[in-house]
Amino acid sequence: MTKPDISKKKIFIIHGPNLNLLGTRDPEQYGTLTLDKVNSAIRKRAHDLGLETRIIQTNHEGRIIDLLHRRRKWADGIIINPGAFTHYSYAIRDAIEGIHTPVVEVHLSNIYEREDFRSVSVTKEVCSAQFFGKKVDSYLEALEYFTNQK
Ligand code: DQA
């Protein structure tokens, strides 16, 4: 059995609701890559940066909260795209605040240049950083952010 590499930072990545539809969902906002391709790009960059990752997608608010709780000790950092929950889920906001693991929020699109309801993020203020508007590169910037943290 191979021993886990304890020198590697561990990053848990959560894709929220509707991100399983990437590739066909509003390509102008979200790009043309499928979720599998997005995950391949994340894994490749993580490998190059020497990070260990686990990636999950779920459409369910409660599952996101459970995952934040469950992975809080395993992860050195968490990257989350909460999808539309960003704009109104105080439950996810409270979970992020409660776990004391650094969480970075990402968005493929520029939420500040779309419909008014999207320009509000209730989760942002409890996150360590927010990257948005660069499609898959928003996630890659979040990986780099964690690489540069002590
Ligand atoms: C999103 C932006 C949200 O407003 C939207 O509901 C999503 C995706 C993004 O990645 O740009 O599902 O989080």
mmCIF file of N, CA, C and O in Angstrom, residues 3-37:
data_model
loop_
_atom_site.group_PDB
_atom_site.id
_atom_site.type_symbol
_atom_site.label_atom_id
_atom_site.label_comp_id
_atom_site.label_asym_id
_atom_site.label_seq_id
_atom_site.Cartn_x
_atom_site.Cartn_y
_atom_site.Cartn_z
ATOM 1 N N LYS A 3 1.979 4.895 0.969
ATOM 2 C CA LYS A 3 1.719 5.762 2.120
ATOM 3 C C LYS A 3 1.227 7.118 1.642
ATOM 4 O O LYS A 3 1.720 7.637 0.644
ATOM 5 N N PRO A 4 0.283 7.745 2.352
ATOM 6 C CA PRO A 4 -0.127 9.094 1.958
ATOM 7 C C PRO A 4 1.036 10.067 2.112
ATOM 8 O O PRO A 4 1.837 9.917 3.032
ATOM 9 N N ASP A 5 1.147 11.034 1.184
ATOM 10 C CA ASP A 5 2.226 12.007 1.237
ATOM 11 C C ASP A 5 1.796 13.149 2.156
ATOM 12 O O ASP A 5 1.043 14.033 1.772
ATOM 13 N N ILE A 6 2.302 13.111 3.403
ATOM 14 C CA ILE A 6 1.824 14.103 4.378
ATOM 15 C C ILE A 6 2.400 15.488 4.127
ATOM 16 O O ILE A 6 1.977 16.456 4.731
ATOM 17 N N SER A 7 3.371 15.574 3.204
ATOM 18 C CA SER A 7 3.939 16.898 2.923
ATOM 19 C C SER A 7 3.041 17.690 1.968
ATOM 20 O O SER A 7 3.198 18.890 1.805
ATOM 21 N N LYS A 8 2.100 17.002 1.321
ATOM 22 C CA LYS A 8 1.247 17.695 0.341
ATOM 23 C C LYS A 8 0.067 18.368 1.022
ATOM 24 O O LYS A 8 -0.604 17.749 1.846
ATOM 25 N N LYS A 9 -0.219 19.615 0.613
ATOM 26 C CA LYS A 9 -1.445 20.262 1.086
ATOM 27 C C LYS A 9 -2.642 19.580 0.459
ATOM 28 O O LYS A 9 -2.626 19.239 -0.731
ATOM 29 N N LYS A 10 -3.700 19.448 1.237
ATOM 30 C CA LYS A 10 -4.902 18.769 0.741
ATOM 31 C C LYS A 10 -6.003 19.799 0.502
ATOM 32 O O LYS A 10 -6.371 20.556 1.414
ATOM 33 N N ILE A 11 -6.526 19.774 -0.704
ATOM 34 C CA ILE A 11 -7.558 20.745 -1.087
ATOM 35 C C ILE A 11 -8.815 19.992 -1.510
ATOM 36 O O ILE A 11 -8.768 19.128 -2.392
ATOM 37 N N PHE A 12 -9.913 20.331 -0.875
ATOM 38 C CA PHE A 12 -11.205 19.722 -1.205
ATOM 39 C C PHE A 12 -11.993 20.715 -2.065
ATOM 40 O O PHE A 12 -12.079 21.902 -1.729
ATOM 41 N N ILE A 13 -12.539 20.214 -3.157
ATOM 42 C CA ILE A 13 -13.221 21.096 -4.111
ATOM 43 C C ILE A 13 -14.682 20.676 -4.249
ATOM 44 O O ILE A 13 -14.973 19.507 -4.531
ATOM 45 N N ILE A 14 -15.567 21.640 -4.025
ATOM 46 C CA ILE A 14 -17.009 21.367 -4.116
ATOM 47 C C ILE A 14 -17.603 22.185 -5.257
ATOM 48 O O ILE A 14 -17.529 23.424 -5.253
ATOM 49 N N HIS A 15 -18.183 21.482 -6.222
ATOM 50 C CA HIS A 15 -18.979 22.148 -7.266
ATOM 51 C C HIS A 15 -20.439 22.026 -6.851
ATOM 52 O O HIS A 15 -20.934 20.910 -6.630
ATOM 53 N N GLY A 16 -21.128 23.151 -6.787
ATOM 54 C CA GLY A 16 -22.516 23.149 -6.351
ATOM 55 C C GLY A 16 -23.511 22.874 -7.468
ATOM 56 O O GLY A 16 -23.160 22.311 -8.509
ATOM 57 N N PRO A 17 -24.763 23.297 -7.264
ATOM 58 C CA PRO A 17 -25.864 22.895 -8.131
ATOM 59 C C PRO A 17 -25.716 23.364 -9.583
ATOM 60 O O PRO A 17 -25.240 24.462 -9.846
ATOM 61 N N ASN A 18 -26.128 22.484 -10.459
ATOM 62 C CA ASN A 18 -26.201 22.708 -11.910
ATOM 63 C C ASN A 18 -24.840 22.712 -12.613
ATOM 64 O O ASN A 18 -24.778 22.832 -13.833
ATOM 65 N N LEU A 19 -23.765 22.570 -11.849
ATOM 66 C CA LEU A 19 -22.453 22.571 -12.497
ATOM 67 C C LEU A 19 -22.178 21.244 -13.207
ATOM 68 O O LEU A 19 -21.274 21.155 -14.032
ATOM 69 N N ASN A 20 -23.010 20.233 -12.924
ATOM 70 C CA ASN A 20 -22.937 18.991 -13.704
ATOM 71 C C ASN A 20 -23.369 19.220 -15.158
ATOM 72 O O ASN A 20 -23.103 18.397 -16.023
ATOM 73 N N LEU A 21 -24.029 20.361 -15.417
ATOM 74 C CA LEU A 21 -24.501 20.643 -16.779
ATOM 75 C C LEU A 21 -23.484 21.425 -17.612
ATOM 76 O O LEU A 21 -23.778 21.823 -18.742
ATOM 77 N N LEU A 22 -22.304 21.659 -17.043
ATOM 78 C CA LEU A 22 -21.305 22.431 -17.792
ATOM 79 C C LEU A 22 -21.019 21.777 -19.133
ATOM 80 O O LEU A 22 -20.984 20.556 -19.254
ATOM 81 N N GLY A 23 -20.752 22.632 -20.098
ATOM 82 C CA GLY A 23 -20.525 22.136 -21.463
ATOM 83 C C GLY A 23 -21.690 22.528 -22.345
ATOM 84 O O GLY A 23 -21.496 22.982 -23.474
ATOM 85 N N THR A 24 -22.898 22.355 -21.792
ATOM 86 C CA THR A 24 -24.086 22.746 -22.570
ATOM 87 C C THR A 24 -24.819 23.910 -21.909
ATOM 88 O O THR A 24 -25.611 24.590 -22.548
ATOM 89 N N ARG A 25 -24.559 24.158 -20.628
ATOM 90 C CA ARG A 25 -25.283 25.213 -19.909
ATOM 91 C C ARG A 25 -24.647 26.577 -20.210
ATOM 92 O O ARG A 25 -23.495 26.827 -19.869
ATOM 93 N N ASP A 26 -25.396 27.464 -20.809
ATOM 94 C CA ASP A 26 -24.998 28.856 -21.058
ATOM 95 C C ASP A 26 -23.480 29.014 -21.290
ATOM 96 O O ASP A 26 -22.768 29.640 -20.481
ATOM 97 N N PRO A 27 -22.985 28.486 -22.418
ATOM 98 C CA PRO A 27 -21.529 28.498 -22.648
ATOM 99 C C PRO A 27 -20.909 29.897 -22.625
ATOM 100 O O PRO A 27 -19.741 30.050 -22.270
ATOM 101 N N GLU A 28 -21.725 30.914 -22.949
ATOM 102 C CA GLU A 28 -21.154 32.273 -22.938
ATOM 103 C C GLU A 28 -20.712 32.670 -21.522
ATOM 104 O O GLU A 28 -19.671 33.299 -21.344
ATOM 105 N N GLN A 29 -21.505 32.303 -20.523
ATOM 106 C CA GLN A 29 -21.162 32.626 -19.136
ATOM 107 C C GLN A 29 -20.177 31.628 -18.538
ATOM 108 O O GLN A 29 -19.280 32.008 -17.785
ATOM 109 N N TYR A 30 -20.398 30.337 -18.866
ATOM 110 C CA TYR A 30 -19.688 29.293 -18.116
ATOM 111 C C TYR A 30 -18.608 28.570 -18.920
ATOM 112 O O TYR A 30 -17.913 27.721 -18.375
ATOM 113 N N GLY A 31 -18.485 28.924 -20.226
ATOM 114 C CA GLY A 31 -17.486 28.259 -21.056
ATOM 115 C C GLY A 31 -18.034 26.980 -21.661
ATOM 116 O O GLY A 31 -19.160 26.566 -21.384
ATOM 117 N N THR A 32 -17.219 26.358 -22.482
ATOM 118 C CA THR A 32 -17.666 25.187 -23.237
ATOM 119 C C THR A 32 -17.169 23.876 -22.632
ATOM 120 O O THR A 32 -17.535 22.802 -23.094
ATOM 121 N N LEU A 33 -16.336 23.969 -21.604
ATOM 122 C CA LEU A 33 -15.791 22.737 -21.017
ATOM 123 C C LEU A 33 -16.837 21.999 -20.196
ATOM 124 O O LEU A 33 -17.614 22.611 -19.464
ATOM 125 N N THR A 34 -16.841 20.694 -20.315
ATOM 126 C CA THR A 34 -17.690 19.873 -19.445
ATOM 127 C C THR A 34 -17.084 19.852 -18.044
ATOM 128 O O THR A 34 -15.906 20.217 -17.855
ATOM 129 N N LEU A 35 -17.859 19.372 -17.076
ATOM 130 C CA LEU A 35 -17.333 19.292 -15.707
ATOM 131 C C LEU A 35 -16.120 18.350 -15.655
ATOM 132 O O LEU A 35 -15.154 18.625 -14.940
ATOM 133 N N ASP A 36 -16.170 17.274 -16.437
ATOM 134 C CA ASP A 36 -15.013 16.358 -16.464
ATOM 135 C C ASP A 36 -13.751 17.076 -16.930
ATOM 136 O O ASP A 36 -12.660 16.877 -16.387
ATOM 137 N N LYS A 37 -13.909 17.918 -17.950
ATOM 138 C CA LYS A 37 -12.738 18.657 -18.474
ATOM 139 C C LYS A 37 -12.265 19.694 -17.455
ATOM 140 O O LYS A 37 -11.062 19.909 -17.288
#
